[in-house]
Coordinates of C-alpha atoms in Angstrom, one line a residue:
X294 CA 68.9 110.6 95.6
X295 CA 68.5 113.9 93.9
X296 CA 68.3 117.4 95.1
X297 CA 66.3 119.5 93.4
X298 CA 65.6 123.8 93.2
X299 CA 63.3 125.2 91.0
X300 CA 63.2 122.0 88.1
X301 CA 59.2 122.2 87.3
X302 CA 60.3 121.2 83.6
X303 CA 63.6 119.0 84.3
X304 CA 62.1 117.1 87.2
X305 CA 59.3 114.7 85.2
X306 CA 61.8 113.5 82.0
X307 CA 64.5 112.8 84.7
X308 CA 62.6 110.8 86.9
X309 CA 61.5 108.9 83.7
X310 CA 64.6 108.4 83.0
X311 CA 65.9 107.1 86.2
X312 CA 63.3 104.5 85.5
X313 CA 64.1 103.6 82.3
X314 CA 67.7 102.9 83.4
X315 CA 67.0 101.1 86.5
X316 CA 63.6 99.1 86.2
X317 CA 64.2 95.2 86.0
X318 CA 68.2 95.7 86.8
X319 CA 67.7 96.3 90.8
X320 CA 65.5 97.2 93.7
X321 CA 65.4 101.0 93.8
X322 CA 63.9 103.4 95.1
X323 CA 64.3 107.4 94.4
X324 CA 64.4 110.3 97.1
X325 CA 64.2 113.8 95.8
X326 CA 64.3 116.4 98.1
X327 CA 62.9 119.8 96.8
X328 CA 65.3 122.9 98.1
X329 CA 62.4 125.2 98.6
X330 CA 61.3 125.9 95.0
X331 CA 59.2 129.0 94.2
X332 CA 58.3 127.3 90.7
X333 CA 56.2 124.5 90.2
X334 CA 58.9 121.7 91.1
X335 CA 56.4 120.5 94.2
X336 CA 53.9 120.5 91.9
X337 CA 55.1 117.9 89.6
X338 CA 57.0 115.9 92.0
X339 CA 53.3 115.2 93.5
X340 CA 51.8 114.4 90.4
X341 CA 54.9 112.1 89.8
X342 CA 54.6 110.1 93.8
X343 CA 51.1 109.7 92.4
X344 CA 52.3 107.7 89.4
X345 CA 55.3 106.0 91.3
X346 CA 55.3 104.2 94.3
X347 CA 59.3 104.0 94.3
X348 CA 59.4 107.8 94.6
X349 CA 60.0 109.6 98.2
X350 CA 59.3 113.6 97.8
X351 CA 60.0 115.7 100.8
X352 CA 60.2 119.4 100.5
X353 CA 62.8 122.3 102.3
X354 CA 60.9 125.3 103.8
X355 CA 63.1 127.4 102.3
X356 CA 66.0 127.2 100.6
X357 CA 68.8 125.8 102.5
X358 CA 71.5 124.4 99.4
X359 CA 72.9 121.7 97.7
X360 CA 74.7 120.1 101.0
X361 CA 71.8 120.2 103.3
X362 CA 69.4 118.6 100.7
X363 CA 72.1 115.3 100.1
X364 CA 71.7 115.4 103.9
X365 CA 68.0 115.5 104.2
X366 CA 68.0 112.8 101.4
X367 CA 70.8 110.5 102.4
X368 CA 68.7 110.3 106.0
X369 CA 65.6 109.5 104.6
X370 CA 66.9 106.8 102.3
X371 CA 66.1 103.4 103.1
X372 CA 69.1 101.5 101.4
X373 CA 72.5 100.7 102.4
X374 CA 74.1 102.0 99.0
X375 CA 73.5 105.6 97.5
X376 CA 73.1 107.0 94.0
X377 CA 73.0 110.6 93.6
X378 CA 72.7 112.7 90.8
X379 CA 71.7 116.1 89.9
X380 CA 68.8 117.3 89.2
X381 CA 69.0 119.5 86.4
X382 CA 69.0 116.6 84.3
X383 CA 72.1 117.1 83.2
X384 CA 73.9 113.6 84.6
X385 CA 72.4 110.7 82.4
X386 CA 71.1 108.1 85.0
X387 CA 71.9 105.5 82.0
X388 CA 75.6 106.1 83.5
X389 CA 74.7 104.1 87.2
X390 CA 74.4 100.4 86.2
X391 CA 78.3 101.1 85.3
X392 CA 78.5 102.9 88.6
X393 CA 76.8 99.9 90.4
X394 CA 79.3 97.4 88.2
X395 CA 82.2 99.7 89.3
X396 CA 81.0 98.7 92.7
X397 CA 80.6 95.2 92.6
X398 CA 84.2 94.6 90.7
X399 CA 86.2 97.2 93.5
X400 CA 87.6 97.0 96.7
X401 CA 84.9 95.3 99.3
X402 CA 84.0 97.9 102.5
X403 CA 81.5 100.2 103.1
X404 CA 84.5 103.2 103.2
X405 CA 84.0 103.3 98.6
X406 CA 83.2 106.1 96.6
X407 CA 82.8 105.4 93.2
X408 CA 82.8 109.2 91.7
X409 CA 81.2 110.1 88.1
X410 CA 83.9 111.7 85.7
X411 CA 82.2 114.0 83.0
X412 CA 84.3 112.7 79.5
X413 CA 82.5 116.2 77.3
X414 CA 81.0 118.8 79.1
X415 CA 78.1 120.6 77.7
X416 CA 78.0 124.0 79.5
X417 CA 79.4 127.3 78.7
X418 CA 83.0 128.0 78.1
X419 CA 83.1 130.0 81.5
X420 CA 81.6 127.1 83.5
X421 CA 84.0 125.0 81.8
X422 CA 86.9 126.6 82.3
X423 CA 86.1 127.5 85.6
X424 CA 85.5 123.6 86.7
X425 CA 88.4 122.6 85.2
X426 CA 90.8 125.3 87.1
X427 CA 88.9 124.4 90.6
X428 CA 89.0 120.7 90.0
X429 CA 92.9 121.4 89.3
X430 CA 93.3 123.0 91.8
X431 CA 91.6 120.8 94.8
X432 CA 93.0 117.9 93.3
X433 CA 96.6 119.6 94.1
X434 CA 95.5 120.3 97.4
X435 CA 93.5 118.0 98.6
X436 CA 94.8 114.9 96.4
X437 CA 91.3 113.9 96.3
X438 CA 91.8 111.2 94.0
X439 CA 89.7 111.8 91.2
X440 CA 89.1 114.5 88.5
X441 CA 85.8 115.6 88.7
X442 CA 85.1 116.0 92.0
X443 CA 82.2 118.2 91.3
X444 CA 80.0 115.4 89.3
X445 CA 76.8 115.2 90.9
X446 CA 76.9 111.3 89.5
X447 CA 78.4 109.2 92.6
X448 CA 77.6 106.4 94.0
X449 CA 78.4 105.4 98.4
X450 CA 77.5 103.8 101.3
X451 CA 74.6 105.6 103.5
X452 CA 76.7 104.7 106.3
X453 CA 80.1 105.8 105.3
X454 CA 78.2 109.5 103.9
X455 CA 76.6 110.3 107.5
X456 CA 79.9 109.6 109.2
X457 CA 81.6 112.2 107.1
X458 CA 81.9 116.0 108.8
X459 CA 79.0 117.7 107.4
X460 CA 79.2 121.4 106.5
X461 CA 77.5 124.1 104.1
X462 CA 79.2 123.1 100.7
X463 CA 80.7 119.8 102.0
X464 CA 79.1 118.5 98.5
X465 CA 81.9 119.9 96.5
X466 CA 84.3 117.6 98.7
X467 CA 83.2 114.3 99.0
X468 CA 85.7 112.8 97.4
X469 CA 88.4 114.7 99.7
X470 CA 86.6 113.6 103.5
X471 CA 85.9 110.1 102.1
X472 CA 89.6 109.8 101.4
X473 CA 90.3 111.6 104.8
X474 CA 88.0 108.5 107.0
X475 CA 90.0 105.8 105.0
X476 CA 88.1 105.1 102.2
X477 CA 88.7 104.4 98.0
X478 CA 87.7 106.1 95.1
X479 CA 87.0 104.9 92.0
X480 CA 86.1 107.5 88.9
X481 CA 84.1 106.1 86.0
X482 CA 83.4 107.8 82.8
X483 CA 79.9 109.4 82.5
X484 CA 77.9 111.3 80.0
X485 CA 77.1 115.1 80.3
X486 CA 74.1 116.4 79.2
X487 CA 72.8 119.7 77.7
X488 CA 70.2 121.4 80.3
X489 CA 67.3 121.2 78.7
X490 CA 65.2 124.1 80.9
X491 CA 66.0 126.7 83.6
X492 CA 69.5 128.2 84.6
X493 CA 72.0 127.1 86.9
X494 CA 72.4 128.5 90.7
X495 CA 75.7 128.4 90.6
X496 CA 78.3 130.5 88.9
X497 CA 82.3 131.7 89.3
X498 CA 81.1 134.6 91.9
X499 CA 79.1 132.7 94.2
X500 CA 81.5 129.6 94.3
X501 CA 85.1 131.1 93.7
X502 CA 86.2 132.7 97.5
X503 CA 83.8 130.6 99.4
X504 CA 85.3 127.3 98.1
X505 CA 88.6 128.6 98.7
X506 CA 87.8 128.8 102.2
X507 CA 85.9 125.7 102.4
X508 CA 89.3 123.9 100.7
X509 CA 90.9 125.4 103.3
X510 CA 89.2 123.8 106.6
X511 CA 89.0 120.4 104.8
X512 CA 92.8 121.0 104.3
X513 CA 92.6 121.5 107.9
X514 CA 90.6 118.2 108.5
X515 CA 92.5 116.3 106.7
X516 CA 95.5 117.2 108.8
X517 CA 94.2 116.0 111.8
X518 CA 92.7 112.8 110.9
X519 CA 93.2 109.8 112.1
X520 CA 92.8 106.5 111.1
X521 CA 94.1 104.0 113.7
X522 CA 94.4 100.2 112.3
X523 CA 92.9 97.7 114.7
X524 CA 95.1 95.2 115.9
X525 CA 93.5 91.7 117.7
X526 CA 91.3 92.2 120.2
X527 CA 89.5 89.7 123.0
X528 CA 86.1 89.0 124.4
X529 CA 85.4 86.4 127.2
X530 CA 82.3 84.6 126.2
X531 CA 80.2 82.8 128.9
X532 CA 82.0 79.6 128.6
X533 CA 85.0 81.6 129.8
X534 CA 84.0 83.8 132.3
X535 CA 84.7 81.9 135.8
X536 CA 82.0 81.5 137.6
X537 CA 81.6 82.1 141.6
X538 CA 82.7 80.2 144.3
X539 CA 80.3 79.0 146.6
X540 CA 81.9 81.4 149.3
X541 CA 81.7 84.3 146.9
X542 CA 77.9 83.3 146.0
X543 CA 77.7 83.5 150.5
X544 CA 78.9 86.9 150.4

């Protein structure tokens, strides 16, 4: 599943290479929902459903951010298990057969997040740093459980993702809420790519005091979950159920 915002020229070779890492291995298919591009993103994505029948395209009016689009796509996905990734290109999809392995090989339950963790980042020094002080940070918070909570790369169960609280910028805590309903997470080392085209949407200004609020109210969630453990329960089945006298039939 990948969200997508104004990647005319990133869109095509990542696609290409979602196929080239996937086709043969598994039964796949890809959801891409465009966030209301103004470039030519809707453009190439229906040249590319034209091409490949595995591809699902569905488009934002307008621009509604990275949260709502895992939403839209999540919903519209088909199967049980979901891949995301960026779609800047920047997450190499050669890194999800060792998601998918890290899958198979971990704890059994739908309640699994196996979480990409970026071993060399290839961004600028202020992104960098930046990253590394907020994933610090929520980690000492939240205790979210893994480093790199803000790797688009993860892998989870459709199921487990729409039961989560959903909230504008609930992406940059996924890790936190899955932990919160009960769950594991697992962090594998993934490549980082340079961006080949365009320029990110998000910088220090526009993420520093709103994710300090939005740490906040997960703190708050996470304070008043609960997670009750089920202990035996009992059904009568039809053998068991007594059946009616022939008075109680007469009444």
């Amino acid at each position: 599943m990948i969200p997508a915002r104004d990647e005319a020229d990133n869109i095509g070779p990542l696609l290409g290479d979602v196929r080239a890492a996937l086709d043969g291995r598994v039964d796949y298919e890809i959801v891409v929902v465009d966030d209301g591009s103004v470039d030519a993103t809707p453009v190439r994505l229906r040249e590319a459903v034209l091409r490949f029948p595995r591809l699902r395209s569905v488009r934002h009016e307008a621009p509604s951010g990275q949260s709502a689009s895992l939403w839209t796509g999540v919903r519209l996905a088909r199967a049980p298990w979901i891949v995301t990734l960026d779609g800047d290109g920047q997450n190499d999809p050669a890194d999800i057969p060792a998601l998918l392995d890290a899958r198979a090989a971990g704890p059994s339950g739908r309640r699994l997040l196996v979480n990409g963790y970026r071993q060399s980042r290839h961004d600028s020094w202020v992104k960098r740093a930046s990253s590394r002080i907020a994933n610090a940070v929520r980690r000492r918070v939240l205790d979210d459980g893994t480093p790199d909570t803000g790797c688009g790369l993860k892998l989870f169960s459709r199921e487990a993702f729409l039961a989560l609280p959903y909230f504008d910028h609930m992406h940059r805590f996924i890790p936190a809420l899955v932990r919160r309903s009960g769950g594991e997470i697992l962090s594998v080392p993934v490549r980082h790519r340079e961006r080949a085209h365009g320029r990110s949407h998000y910088g220090v200004r526009n993420r520093l005091w709103t994710g300090i609020v939005d740490m906040l109210g997960v703190l708050w969630l996470q304070r008043r979950a609960t997670n009750p453990v089920l202990a035996k329960g009992w059904s009568a089945s039809a053998d068991e159920v007594e059946r009616p006298t022939a008075r109680e039939e007469e009444r």
